Each structure stands twice: as structure tokens, then as C-alpha cells.
Coordinates of C-alpha atoms in Angstrom, one line a residue:
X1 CA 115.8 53.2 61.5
X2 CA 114.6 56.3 60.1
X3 CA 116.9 57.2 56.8
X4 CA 118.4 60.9 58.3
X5 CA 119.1 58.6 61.3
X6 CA 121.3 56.2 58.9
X7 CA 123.1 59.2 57.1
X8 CA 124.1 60.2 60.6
X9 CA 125.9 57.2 61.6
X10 CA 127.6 57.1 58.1
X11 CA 128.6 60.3 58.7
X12 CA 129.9 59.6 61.9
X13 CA 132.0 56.7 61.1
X14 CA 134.0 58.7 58.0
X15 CA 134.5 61.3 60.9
X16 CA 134.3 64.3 58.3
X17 CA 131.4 65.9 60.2
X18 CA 131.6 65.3 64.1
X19 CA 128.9 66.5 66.2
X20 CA 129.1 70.1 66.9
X21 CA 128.4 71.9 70.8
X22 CA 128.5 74.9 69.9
X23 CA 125.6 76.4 66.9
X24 CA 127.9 78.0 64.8
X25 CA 126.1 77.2 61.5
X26 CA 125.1 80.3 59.7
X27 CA 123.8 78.5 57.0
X28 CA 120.1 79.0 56.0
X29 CA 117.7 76.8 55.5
X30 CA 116.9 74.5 52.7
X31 CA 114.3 73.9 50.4
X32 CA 113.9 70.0 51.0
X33 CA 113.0 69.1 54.5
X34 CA 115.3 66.0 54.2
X35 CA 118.1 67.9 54.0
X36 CA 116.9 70.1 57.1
X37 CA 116.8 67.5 59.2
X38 CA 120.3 65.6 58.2
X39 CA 122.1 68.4 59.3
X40 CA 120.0 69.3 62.0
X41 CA 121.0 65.8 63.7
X42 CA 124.1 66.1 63.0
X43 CA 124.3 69.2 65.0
X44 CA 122.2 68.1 67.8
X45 CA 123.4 64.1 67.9
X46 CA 122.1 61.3 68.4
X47 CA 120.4 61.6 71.6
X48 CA 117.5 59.6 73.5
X49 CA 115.2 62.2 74.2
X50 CA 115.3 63.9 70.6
X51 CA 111.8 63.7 69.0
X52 CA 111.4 64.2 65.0
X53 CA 108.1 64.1 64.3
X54 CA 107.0 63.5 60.5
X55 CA 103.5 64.0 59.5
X56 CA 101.6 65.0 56.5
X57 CA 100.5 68.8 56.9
X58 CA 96.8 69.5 56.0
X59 CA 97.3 65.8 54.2
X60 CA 99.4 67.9 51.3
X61 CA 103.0 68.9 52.3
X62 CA 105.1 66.7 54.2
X63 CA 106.0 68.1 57.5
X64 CA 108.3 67.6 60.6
X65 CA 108.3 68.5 64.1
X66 CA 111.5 68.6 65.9
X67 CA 111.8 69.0 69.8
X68 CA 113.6 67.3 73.2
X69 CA 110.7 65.6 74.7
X70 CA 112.1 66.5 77.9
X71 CA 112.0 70.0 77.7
X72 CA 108.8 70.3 76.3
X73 CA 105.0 70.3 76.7
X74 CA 103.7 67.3 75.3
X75 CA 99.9 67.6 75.9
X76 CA 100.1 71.2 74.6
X77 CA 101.9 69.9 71.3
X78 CA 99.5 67.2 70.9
X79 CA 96.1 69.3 71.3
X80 CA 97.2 72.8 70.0
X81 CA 100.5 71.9 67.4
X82 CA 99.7 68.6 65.9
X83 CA 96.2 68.2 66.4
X84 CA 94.9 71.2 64.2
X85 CA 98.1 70.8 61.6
X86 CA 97.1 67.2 60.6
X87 CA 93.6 68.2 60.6
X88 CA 92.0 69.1 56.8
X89 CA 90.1 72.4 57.0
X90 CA 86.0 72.5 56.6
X91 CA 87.0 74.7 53.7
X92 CA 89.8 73.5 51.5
X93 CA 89.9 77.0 49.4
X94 CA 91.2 78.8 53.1
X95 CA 94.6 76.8 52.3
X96 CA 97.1 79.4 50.6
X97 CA 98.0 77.8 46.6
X98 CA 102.1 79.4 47.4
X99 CA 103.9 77.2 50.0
X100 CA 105.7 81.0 50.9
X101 CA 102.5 81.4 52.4
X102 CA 101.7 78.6 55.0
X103 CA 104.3 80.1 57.7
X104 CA 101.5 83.1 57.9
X105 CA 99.0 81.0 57.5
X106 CA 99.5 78.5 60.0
X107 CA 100.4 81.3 62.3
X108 CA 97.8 83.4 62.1
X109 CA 94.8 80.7 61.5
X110 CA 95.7 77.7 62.4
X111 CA 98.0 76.9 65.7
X112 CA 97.2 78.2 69.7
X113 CA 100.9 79.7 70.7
X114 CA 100.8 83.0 72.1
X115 CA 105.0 82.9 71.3
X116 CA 106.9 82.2 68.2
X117 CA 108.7 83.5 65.7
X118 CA 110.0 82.4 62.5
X119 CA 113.5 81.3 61.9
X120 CA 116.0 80.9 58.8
X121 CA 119.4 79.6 60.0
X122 CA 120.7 76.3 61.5
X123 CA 122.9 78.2 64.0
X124 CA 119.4 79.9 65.4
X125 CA 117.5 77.0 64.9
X126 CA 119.7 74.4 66.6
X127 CA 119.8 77.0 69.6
X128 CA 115.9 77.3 69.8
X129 CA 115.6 73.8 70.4
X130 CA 117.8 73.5 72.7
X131 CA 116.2 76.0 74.7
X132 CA 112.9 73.7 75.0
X133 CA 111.1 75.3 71.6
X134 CA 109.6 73.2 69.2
X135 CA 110.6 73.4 65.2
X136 CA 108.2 72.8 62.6
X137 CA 109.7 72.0 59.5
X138 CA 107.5 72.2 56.2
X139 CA 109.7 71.0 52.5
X140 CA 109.2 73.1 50.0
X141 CA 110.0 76.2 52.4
X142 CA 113.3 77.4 53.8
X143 CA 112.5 78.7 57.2
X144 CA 110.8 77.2 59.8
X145 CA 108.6 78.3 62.8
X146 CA 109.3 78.1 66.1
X147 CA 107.1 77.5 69.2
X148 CA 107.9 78.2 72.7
X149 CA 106.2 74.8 74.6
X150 CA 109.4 75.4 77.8
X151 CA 107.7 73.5 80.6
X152 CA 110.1 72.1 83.4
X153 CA 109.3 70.7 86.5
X154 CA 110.1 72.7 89.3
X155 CA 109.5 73.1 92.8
X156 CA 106.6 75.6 94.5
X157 CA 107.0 79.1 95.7
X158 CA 108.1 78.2 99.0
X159 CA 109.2 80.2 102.4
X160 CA 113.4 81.2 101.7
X161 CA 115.5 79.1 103.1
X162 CA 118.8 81.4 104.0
X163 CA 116.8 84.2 105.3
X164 CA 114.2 83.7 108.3
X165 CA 111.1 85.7 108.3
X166 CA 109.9 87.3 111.3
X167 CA 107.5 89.6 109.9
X168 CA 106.9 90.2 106.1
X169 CA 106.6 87.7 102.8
X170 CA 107.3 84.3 103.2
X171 CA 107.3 83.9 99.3
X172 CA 111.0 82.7 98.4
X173 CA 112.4 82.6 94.8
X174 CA 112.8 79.1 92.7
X175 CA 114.6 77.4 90.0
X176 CA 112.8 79.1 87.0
X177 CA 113.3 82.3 86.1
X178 CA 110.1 83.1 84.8
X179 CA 108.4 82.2 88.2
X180 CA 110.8 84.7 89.8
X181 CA 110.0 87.7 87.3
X182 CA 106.5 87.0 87.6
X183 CA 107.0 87.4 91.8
X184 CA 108.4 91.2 90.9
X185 CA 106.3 91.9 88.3
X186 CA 103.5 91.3 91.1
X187 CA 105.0 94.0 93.7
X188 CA 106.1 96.7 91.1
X189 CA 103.0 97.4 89.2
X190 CA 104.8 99.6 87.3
X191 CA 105.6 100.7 83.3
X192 CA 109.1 101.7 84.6
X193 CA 110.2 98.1 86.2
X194 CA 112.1 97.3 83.1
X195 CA 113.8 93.3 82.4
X196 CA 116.8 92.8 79.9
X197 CA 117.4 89.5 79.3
X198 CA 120.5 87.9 77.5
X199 CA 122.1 84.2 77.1
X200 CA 125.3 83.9 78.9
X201 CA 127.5 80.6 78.3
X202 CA 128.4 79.3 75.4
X203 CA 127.1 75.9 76.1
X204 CA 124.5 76.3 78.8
X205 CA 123.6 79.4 77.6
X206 CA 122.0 80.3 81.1
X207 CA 119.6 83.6 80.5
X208 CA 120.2 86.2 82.6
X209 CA 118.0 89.1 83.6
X210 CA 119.4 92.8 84.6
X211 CA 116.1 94.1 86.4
X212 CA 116.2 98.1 87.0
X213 CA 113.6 100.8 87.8
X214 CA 113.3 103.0 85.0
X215 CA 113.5 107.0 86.4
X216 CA 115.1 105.7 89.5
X217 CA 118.4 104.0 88.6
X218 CA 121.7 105.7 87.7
X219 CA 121.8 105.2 83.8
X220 CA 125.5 104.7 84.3
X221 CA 124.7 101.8 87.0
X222 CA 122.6 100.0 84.7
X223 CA 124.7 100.3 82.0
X224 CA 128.1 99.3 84.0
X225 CA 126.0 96.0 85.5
X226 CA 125.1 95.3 81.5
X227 CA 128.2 95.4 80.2
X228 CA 130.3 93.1 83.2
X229 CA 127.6 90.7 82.4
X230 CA 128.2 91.2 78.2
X231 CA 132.0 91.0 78.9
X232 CA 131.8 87.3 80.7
X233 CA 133.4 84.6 79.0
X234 CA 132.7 81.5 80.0
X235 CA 131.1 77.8 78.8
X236 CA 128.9 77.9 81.5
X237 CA 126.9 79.6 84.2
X238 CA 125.1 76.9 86.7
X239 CA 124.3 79.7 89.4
X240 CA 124.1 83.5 90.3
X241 CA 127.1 82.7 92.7
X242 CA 129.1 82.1 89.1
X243 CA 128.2 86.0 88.1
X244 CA 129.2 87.5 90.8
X245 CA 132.7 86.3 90.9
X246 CA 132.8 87.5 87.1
X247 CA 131.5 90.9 87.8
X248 CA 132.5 91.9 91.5
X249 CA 135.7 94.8 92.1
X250 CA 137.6 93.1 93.8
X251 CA 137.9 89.4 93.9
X252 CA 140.8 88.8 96.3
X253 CA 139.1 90.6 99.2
X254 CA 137.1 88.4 101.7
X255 CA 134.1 90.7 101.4
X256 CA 131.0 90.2 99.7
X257 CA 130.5 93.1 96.9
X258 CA 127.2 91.6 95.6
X259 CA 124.4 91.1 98.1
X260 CA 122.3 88.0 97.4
X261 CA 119.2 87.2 98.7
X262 CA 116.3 84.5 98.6
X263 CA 113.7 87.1 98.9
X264 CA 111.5 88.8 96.2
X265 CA 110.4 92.2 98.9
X266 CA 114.1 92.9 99.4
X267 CA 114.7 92.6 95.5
X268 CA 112.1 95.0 95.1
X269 CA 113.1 97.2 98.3
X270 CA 116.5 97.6 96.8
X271 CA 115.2 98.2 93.2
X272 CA 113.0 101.3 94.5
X273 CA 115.9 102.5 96.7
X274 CA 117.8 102.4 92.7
X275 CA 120.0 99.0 92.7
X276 CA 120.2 96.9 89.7
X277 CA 119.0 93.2 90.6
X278 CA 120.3 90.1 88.5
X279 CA 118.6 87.3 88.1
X280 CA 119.6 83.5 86.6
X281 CA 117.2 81.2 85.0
X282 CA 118.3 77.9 87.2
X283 CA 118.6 79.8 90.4
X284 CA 116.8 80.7 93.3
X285 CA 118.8 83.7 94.4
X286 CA 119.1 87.3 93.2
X287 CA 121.7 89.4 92.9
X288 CA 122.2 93.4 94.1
X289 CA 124.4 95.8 92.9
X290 CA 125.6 97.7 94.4
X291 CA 126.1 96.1 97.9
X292 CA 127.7 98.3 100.8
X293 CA 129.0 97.1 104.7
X294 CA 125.4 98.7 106.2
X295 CA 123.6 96.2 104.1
X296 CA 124.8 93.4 105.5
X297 CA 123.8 94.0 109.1
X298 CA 120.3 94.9 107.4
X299 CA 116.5 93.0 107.2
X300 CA 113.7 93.4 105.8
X301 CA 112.0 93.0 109.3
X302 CA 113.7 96.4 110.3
X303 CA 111.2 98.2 108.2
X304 CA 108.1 95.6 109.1
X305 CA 108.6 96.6 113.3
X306 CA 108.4 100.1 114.5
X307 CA 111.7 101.9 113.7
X308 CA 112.5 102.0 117.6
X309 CA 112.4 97.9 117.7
X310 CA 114.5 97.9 114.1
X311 CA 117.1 100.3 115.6
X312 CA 117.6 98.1 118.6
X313 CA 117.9 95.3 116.6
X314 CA 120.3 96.7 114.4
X315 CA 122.8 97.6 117.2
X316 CA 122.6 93.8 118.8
X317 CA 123.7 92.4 115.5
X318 CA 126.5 94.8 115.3
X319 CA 127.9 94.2 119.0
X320 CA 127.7 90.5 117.4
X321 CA 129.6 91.4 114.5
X322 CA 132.4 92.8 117.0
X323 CA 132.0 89.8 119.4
X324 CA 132.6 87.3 116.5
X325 CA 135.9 89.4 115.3
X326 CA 137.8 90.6 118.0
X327 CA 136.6 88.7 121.4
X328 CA 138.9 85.6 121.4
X329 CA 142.1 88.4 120.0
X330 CA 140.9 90.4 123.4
X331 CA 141.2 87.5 125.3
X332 CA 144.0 86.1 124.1
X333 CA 146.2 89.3 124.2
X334 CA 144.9 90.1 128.0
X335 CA 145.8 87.1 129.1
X336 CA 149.1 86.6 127.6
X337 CA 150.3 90.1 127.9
X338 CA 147.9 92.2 129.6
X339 CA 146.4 90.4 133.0
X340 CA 146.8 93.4 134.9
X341 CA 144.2 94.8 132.9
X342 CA 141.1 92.4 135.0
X343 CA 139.9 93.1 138.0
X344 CA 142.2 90.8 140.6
X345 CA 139.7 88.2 141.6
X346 CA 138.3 87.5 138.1
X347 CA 142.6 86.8 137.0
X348 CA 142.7 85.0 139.8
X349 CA 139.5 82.5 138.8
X350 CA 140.9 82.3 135.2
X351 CA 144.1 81.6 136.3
X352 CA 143.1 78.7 138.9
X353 CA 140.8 77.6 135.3
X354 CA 143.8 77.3 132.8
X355 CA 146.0 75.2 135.3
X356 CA 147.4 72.3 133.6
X357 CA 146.4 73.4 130.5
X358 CA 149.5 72.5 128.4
X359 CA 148.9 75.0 125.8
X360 CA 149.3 78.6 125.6
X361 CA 146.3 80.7 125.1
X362 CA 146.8 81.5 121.5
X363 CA 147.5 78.3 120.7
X364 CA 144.3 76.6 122.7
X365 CA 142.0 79.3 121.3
X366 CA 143.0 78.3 117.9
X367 CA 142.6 74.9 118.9
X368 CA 138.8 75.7 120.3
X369 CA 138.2 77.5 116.8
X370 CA 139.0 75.2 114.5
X371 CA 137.3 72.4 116.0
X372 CA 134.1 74.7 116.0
X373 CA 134.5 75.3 112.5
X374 CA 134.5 71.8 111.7
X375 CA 131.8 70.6 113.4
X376 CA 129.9 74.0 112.2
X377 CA 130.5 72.5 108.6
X378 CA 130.0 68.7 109.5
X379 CA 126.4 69.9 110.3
X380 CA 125.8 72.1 107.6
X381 CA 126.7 69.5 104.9
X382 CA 124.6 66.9 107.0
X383 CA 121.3 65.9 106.2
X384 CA 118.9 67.9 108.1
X385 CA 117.7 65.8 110.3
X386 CA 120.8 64.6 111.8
X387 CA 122.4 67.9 111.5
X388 CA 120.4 69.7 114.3
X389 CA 121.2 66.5 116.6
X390 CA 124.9 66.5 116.1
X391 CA 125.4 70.2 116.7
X392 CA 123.6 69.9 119.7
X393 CA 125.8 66.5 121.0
X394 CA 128.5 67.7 119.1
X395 CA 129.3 70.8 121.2
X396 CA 127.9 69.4 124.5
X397 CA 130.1 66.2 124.8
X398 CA 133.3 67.9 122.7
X399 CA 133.2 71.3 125.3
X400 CA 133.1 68.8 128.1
X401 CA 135.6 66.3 127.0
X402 CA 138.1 68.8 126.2
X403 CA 137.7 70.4 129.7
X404 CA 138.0 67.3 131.5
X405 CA 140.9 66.2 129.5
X406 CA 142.7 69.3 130.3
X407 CA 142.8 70.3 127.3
X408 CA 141.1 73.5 127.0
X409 CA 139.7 75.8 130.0
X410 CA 136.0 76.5 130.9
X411 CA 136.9 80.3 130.1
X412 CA 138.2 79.2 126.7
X413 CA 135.1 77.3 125.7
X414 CA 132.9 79.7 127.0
X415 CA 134.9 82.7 124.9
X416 CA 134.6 80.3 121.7
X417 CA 130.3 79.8 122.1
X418 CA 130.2 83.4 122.4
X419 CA 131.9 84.1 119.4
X420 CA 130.0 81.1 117.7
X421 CA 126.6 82.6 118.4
X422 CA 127.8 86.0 117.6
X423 CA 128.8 84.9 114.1
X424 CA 125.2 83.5 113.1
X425 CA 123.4 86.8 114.2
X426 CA 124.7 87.9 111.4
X427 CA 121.9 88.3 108.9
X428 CA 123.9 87.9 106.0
X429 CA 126.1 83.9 105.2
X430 CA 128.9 85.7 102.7
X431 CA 129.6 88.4 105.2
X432 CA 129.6 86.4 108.3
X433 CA 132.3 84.1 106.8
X434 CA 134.5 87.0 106.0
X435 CA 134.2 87.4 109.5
X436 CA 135.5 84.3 110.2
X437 CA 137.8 83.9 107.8
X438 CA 139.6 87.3 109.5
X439 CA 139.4 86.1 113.0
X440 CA 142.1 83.3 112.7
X441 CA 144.9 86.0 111.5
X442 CA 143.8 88.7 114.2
X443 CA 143.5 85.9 116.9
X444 CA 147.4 84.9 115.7
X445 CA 148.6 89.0 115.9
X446 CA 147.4 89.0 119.3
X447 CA 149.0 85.8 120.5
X448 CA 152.3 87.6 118.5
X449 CA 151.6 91.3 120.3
X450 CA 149.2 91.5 122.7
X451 CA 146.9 94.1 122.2
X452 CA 149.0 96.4 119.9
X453 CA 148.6 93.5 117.4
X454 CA 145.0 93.6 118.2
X455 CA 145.2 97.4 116.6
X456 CA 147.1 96.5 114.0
X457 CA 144.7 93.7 112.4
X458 CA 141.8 96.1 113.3
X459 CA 143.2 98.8 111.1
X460 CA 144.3 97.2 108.1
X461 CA 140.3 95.7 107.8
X462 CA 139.1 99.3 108.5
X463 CA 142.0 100.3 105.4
X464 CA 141.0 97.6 103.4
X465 CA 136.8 98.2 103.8
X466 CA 137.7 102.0 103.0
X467 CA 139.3 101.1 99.8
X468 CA 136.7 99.2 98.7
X469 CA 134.5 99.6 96.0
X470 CA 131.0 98.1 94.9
X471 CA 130.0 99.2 91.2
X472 CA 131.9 102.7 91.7
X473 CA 130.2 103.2 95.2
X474 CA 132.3 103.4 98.2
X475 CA 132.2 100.2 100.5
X476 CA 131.5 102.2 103.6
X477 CA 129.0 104.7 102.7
X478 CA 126.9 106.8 104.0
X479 CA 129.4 106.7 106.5
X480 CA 132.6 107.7 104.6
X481 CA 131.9 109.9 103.0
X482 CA 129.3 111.1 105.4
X483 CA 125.8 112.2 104.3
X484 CA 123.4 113.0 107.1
X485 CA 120.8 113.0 105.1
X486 CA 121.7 109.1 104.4
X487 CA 122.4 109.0 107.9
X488 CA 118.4 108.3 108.4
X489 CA 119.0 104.3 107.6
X490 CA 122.3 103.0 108.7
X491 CA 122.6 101.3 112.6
X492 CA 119.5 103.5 113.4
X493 CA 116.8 103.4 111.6
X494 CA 114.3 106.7 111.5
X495 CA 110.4 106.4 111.0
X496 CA 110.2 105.6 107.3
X497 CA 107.6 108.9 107.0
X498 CA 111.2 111.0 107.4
X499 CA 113.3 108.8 105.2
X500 CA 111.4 111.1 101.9
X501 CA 114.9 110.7 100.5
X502 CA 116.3 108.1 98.5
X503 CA 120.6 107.3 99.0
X504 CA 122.5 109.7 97.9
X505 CA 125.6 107.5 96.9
X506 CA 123.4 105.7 94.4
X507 CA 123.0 108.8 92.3
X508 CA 119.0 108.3 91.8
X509 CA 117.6 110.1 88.8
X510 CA 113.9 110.6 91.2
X511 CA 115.3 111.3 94.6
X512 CA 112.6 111.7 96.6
X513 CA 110.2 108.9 98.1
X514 CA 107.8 111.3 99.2
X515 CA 107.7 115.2 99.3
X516 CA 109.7 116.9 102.1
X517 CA 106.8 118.0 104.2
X518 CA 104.9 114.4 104.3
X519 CA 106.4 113.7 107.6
X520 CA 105.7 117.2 108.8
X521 CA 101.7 117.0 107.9
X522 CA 102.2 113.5 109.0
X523 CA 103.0 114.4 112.5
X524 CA 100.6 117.5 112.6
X525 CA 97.4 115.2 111.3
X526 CA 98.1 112.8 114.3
X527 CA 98.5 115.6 116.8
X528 CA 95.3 117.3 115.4
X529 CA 93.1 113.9 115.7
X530 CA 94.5 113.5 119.2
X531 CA 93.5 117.1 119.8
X532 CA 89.6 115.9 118.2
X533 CA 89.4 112.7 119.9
X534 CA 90.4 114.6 123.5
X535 CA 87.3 116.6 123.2

């Protein structure tokens, strides 16, 4: 057992000087490199993948290399770190006389890094390894250099898994954040596309990148994202998920305030339009800020198709969005309170379905909903082969069985798939579960007061959505307040040669995408070449 190994467990059975988690050492280095490396265990511990390295530098100093094996490169360290350091030069002279000197030297002459920096205290030392950096050690010298050999294995660039593509990149984010930088650095070709990164966490210390277009985005915007991020206080940060529930307005409302997405284009759509992204090392989702109502019944395949096919599309999803919010509260109310309101054979035929039913219609549809809520998450948690299968079975031979049984009517069930399939053509997962989350306590005011309670439950969410806020941006713009000019891009979408206008609610520093008069020299070119090509 190596002797700084032995010291360790000495320590650790007089209990003076426990383990530490958190590098809070300020110390600076020492001279002896024994001494380095006692403390640096003890602040590390005594773990299995922990790799101290000693070696004889240029076959004078005695040197260490200090590193997690599992975090590392290990061919790179061999071949480019250790390889050349244990080597003697061809000329012996080259080798500075002052050990002050052999950080510079070794830097500059000796090792192939392209990153490193030099490093003089324990705290800073202890956090670079744990951050996959490798440590060389020298005695004689009280810093020490540090390498950046990070390589985890990770998964491919693969299609997004949340967001299907119709039309437009299949390239989804992954794990590593680097990767996912390196997938907007490729679409904004730009000086301006400017990256902060921090640690957040005081033990995982997750990095965190606040991505912004320089001379597009609100200085105030970028500076209000940096400082909710700078403000969180937490041990750890495992996902982007954990950052937006630190940094959104208002946390008690079932609306999303932070838009996530899988996909690299929209990242970079919304950055040129002048949102602030955020990114986490670890996950494969980005975050947008500011994140408004319209956004969510938004894709990126509205602006691949013709804006006359993105516009239709646009107003399907939102008569699903009203299907999967107020359809079973309609049909409960009419039914219970209000059956004068159907034409008289189509009562009649509902009311020859429901007999024997020995539930009310409130009741029953709640009944319906529920059980379609579980077996909506039985399949999602469900590995993904059986999942499909017991959706399918799952609806089939429940719908049936509960007819038969007299439990539910055919009406009933065929109100519930409506609403079902309504729900997932909704393009975004946190805004379709606010959805469903309000469509139990509507569904109960209309079993309470027909379709008066219908109103009711309808105005406090249009209250509620006004009052919201994302990052000091109203929840429901363009609409309230109303902008025509943003007008161009909400349920319809216009030709992207007129939209020559970025939001207004965003308070862009460069408004326009194009000059005013593209699309009117845009028009006139095509109606000239049709003029040519006629002749």
C-alpha cells in the first residue's frame, strides 16, 4: 500500500480530518509533492477509480499524475502526457536549471493539450479533477498543471425522441454538452452567437450554458436568465427540467413558462427570433426563455411547408386543444342540464344508449377519464415494445367491456377517444398535461352547473393565462396586448418573405429580418419572370 494511502487510513481512524464533499480548501500548494498528495486524498477519498500516477520526470524530478480513470482519456494520457514526460530530451541543455520554470516548459515544449491551465490551490485543484482533468504534480513546485483529457461515453446524434419530424433536421440533442454546442455552433456561423457557461450544484456541479445572439437579444433578457440561474441554490442539478422549476414565474400554475425542446433548428429558430436558450451538460433538452401560449401550438414543420399548409395545421391543433378541454364539460352539462339543446332524434339515440347505466354522467365521464389516464401512463412507463400492444388491447377490450357491462355508454366512450386523441395533437408534452390536469375540475363544474359552470372554469383559465408572465413577457402575446405587426405568426402563419419583422414583445435590439420592401421586390421579381417566360 502506497505510503499517502497509509496516512489516509490513519487519518481516518483518529477521525480529525473526515473526507470532505465539498472543495472548500483555499490552501495553496506545497513545495513537497508528498504533502500534495496526502491532502489531496483526503479530500477526494479513498475511491476505486482514483489513479495517482508516480513517475520520474525527464528521469530528474519526481513527479505525479493524478486523475479518475473513469473520466478520462487513457490512450491520450499514455501517448501525449506520460509518454513525452518520462522521455529524456535529445538535448539535455533544453531542460530549464529553476524547477519555477518546468510548468512553462513542459507547456510550451513538451506535452500535446490544446487545454490547460495552471493551478495553485486545493479547493481549485480537487474541483478540476473531479471534472475529468488530469493533475500533474512536480515536488519542488507549488502549483500544478492541469489537463483537460474529459472523454465520456455517450450516445450518437440521433433523430429527437419527443418531437416527430415531418420535414426538417432529424439531428436531436445528447447527453454531453459539448456535442450540443457544437450542433448550434454549426447552424449560427456567427461572431455574435455568444455561450456563458457556469457550474451550478454544489456537488454535481452540473455546467450550465446561457446561449444568446449578441445584437438580437434584450440585454435585460440575458441578464435576467443569468442571474435566476446565479441565484439557484441547490446540491445538485441532474436535468434541465431541475432549472426550470428554479427559474420559472410562477411555479404553482399548471402552465409551462419554459419551452423545452429536443431539437437543435428550433433552438436556433428561437435564438434568431431573440430568446435566451439554456443548456445542461448531462441533458439532451434545451431550454427557452421566454416561452408564450402561441408557442406551444407551434413546429418547426410550419415554417418547412408552404405557409398555407402550416396555417391549416395550426388551426387543427387548436380545435384539438379545445376538444381535449372542454368536450366531455359540453357533454356532460348538455346532458345533465341542457338536453333540449340536441336536435330530438340524436337525445333520443343517447338516451336509449345510457339506459341502465347506473351512474350519472358526470360521474361515468370521470370514471372513463381516469381509467384513460391510467392506461395512458401504464404505456408510457412500459417498455416500448409492449407499450404500443397494450394501448392498442388496452382500449379495445376495456371500451368494450365497460359497454357490455353497463357500465359506461357507447356515447361516453366515444366522447373520452375524442378527447384522448385531441390531447396528443398537441405538439408540446408540458402543455398538453396542463390540459389535462384542467379538464377533471371543469368536467366536475359542469356536472355541478351545467353549462354556466362550463363559463365559469373557462374564465378563470382565460384570467389565470392573462396574468401570466414568462421572463417579464406577457403569457398571451401578440394577442394581448395586440400587435398586428406580430399578428403575421400566431394561428396563421404568413409567407416568411413578409414576416421582415422580428416579435415585438421580445424587445430585439436588430428588429428586422430583412428590409421592409424584400417581400414587395419579392413579389414583383416573380410577376416579372412570369411576364418573361409568357413571351
Amino acid at each position: 500500500m502506497p505510503e499517502w494511502k497509509e496516512k489516509y487510513n490513519s487519518y481516518l481512524k483518529k477521525a480529525d480530518h473526515p473526507p470532505s464533499s465539498h472543495f472548500t480548501d483555499n490552501r495553496s500548494l506545497s513545495n513537497k509533492l508528498q504533502n500534495n498528495l496526502d491532502t489531496l486524498f483526503r479530500t477526494l477519498g479513498d475511491n476505486g477509480d482514483l489513479v495517482i500516477r508516480d513517475f520520474t520526470l525527464f528521469g530528474l524530478h519526481r513527479a505525479a499524475l493524478v486523475f479518475f480513470s473513469t473520466l478520462v482519456n487513457l490512450e491520450t494520457i499514455q501517448e501525449h502526457i506520460l509518454k513525452p514526460l518520462m522521455a529524456k530530451p535529445a538535448d539535455p541543455s533544453d531542460i530549464p536549471d529553476k524547477i519555477e520554470e518546468m510548468n512553462s516548459f513542459i507547456w510550451s515544449k513538451v506535452v500535446h493539450v490544446t487545454k490547460g491551465k495552471v493551478t495553485g490551490t486545493f479547493a481549485s485543484l480537487s474541483s478540476d479533477i473531479v471534472k475529468g482533468q488530469l493533475i500533474l504534480l512536480i515536488d519542488g513546485l507549488n502549483q500544478a498543471l492541469t489537463f483537460d483529457m474529459r472523454k465520456i461515453d455517450q450516445r450518437g446524434v440521433e433523430p429527437p425522441m419527443t418531437e416527430q419530424v415531418i420535414r426538417g433536421s432529424r439531428e436531436g440533442y445528447v447527453e454531453k454538452l459539448e456535442n450540443n454546442l457544437s450542433l448550434l455552433r454549426y447552424r449560427l456561423q456567427t461572431p455574435d452567437f455568444k455561450i456563458e457557461i457556469s457550474p451550478i450544484g454544489t456537488r454535481t456541479k452540473s455546467r450550465v450554458a446561457v446561449c444568446y445572439i449578441e445584437g438580437i437579444a434584450d440585454e435585460n433578457l440575458v441578464a435576467e436568465a443569468m442571474r435566476r440561474i446565479s441565484i439557484i441554490d441547490t446540491d445538485n442539478i441532474i436535468d434541465s427540467g431541475y432549472i426550470e422549476q428554479f427559474i420559472e414565474d410562477q411555479p404553482l400554475s399548471p402552465f409551462p413558462q419554459v419551452q423545452s425542446t429536443e431539437r437543435p433548428d428550433k433552438t436556433v429558430s428561437s435564438l434568431l427570433e431573440g430568446r435566451v436558450a439554456i443548456l445542461v451538460d448531462g441533458s439532451p433538452f434545451s431550454l427557452l426563455v421566454p416561452a408564450l401560449f402561441n408557442q406551444f401550438l407551434q413546429t418547426m414543420d410550419d415554417y418547412t411547408e408552404r405557409f398555407m399548409i402550416g396555417s391549416i395545421l395550426r388551426v387543427i391543433r387548436l380545435i384539438a386543444l379545445l376538444f381535449s378541454l372542454v368536450f366531455p364539460a359540453l357533454y356532460v352539462s348538455i346532458i345533465s342540464f341542457n338536453p333540449e339543446l340536441l336536435p330530438t332524434e340524436f337525445a333520443v339515440a343517447i338516451s336509449g344508449s345510457r339506459a341502465g347505466v347506473p351512474f350519472p354522467a358526470v360521474l361515468e365521464v370521470l370514471i372513463m377519464e381516469v381509467s384513460m389516464e391510467i392506461l395512458r401512463e401504464a404505456t408510457i412507463r412500459l417498455p416500448q415494445m409492449i407499450g404500443g400492444a397494450l394501448s392498442i388491447v388496452g382500449v379495445l377490450v376495456i371500451g368494450q367491456a365497460a359497454v357490455e357491462a353497463g357500465l359506461a355508454s357507447p356515447i361516453t366512450v366515444v366522447i373520452i377517444a375524442l378527447t384522448t386523441i385531441g390531447s396528443f395533437a398537441s405538439p408540446s408534452y408540458n402543455a398538453a398535461i396542463a390540459l389535462r390536469m384542467l379538464r377533471f375540475p371543469i368536467i366536475i363544474s359542469a356536472g355541478l352547473l351545467g353549462l354556466f359552470g362550463v363559463m365559469i372554469g373557462m374564465i378563470f383559465i382565460i384570467n389565470h393565462l392573462l396574468f401570466l408572465e414568462s421572463f417579464g413577457v406577457p403569457y398571451m402575446s401578440p394577442y394581448i396586448p395586440g400587435k398586428w405587426r406580430d399578428m403575421k405568426d400566431t394561428l396563421v402563419r404568413a409567407p416568411l418573405w413578409w414576416m421582415h419583422k422580428r416579435p415585438n414583445f421580445l424587445h430585439t435590439k436588430d428588429t428586422n429580418r430583412t428590409p421592409e420592401s424584400v417581400h414587395t421586390s419579392y413579389i414583383d421579381q416573380i410577376f416579372q419572370q412570369e411576364g418573361e417566360f409568357n413571351e
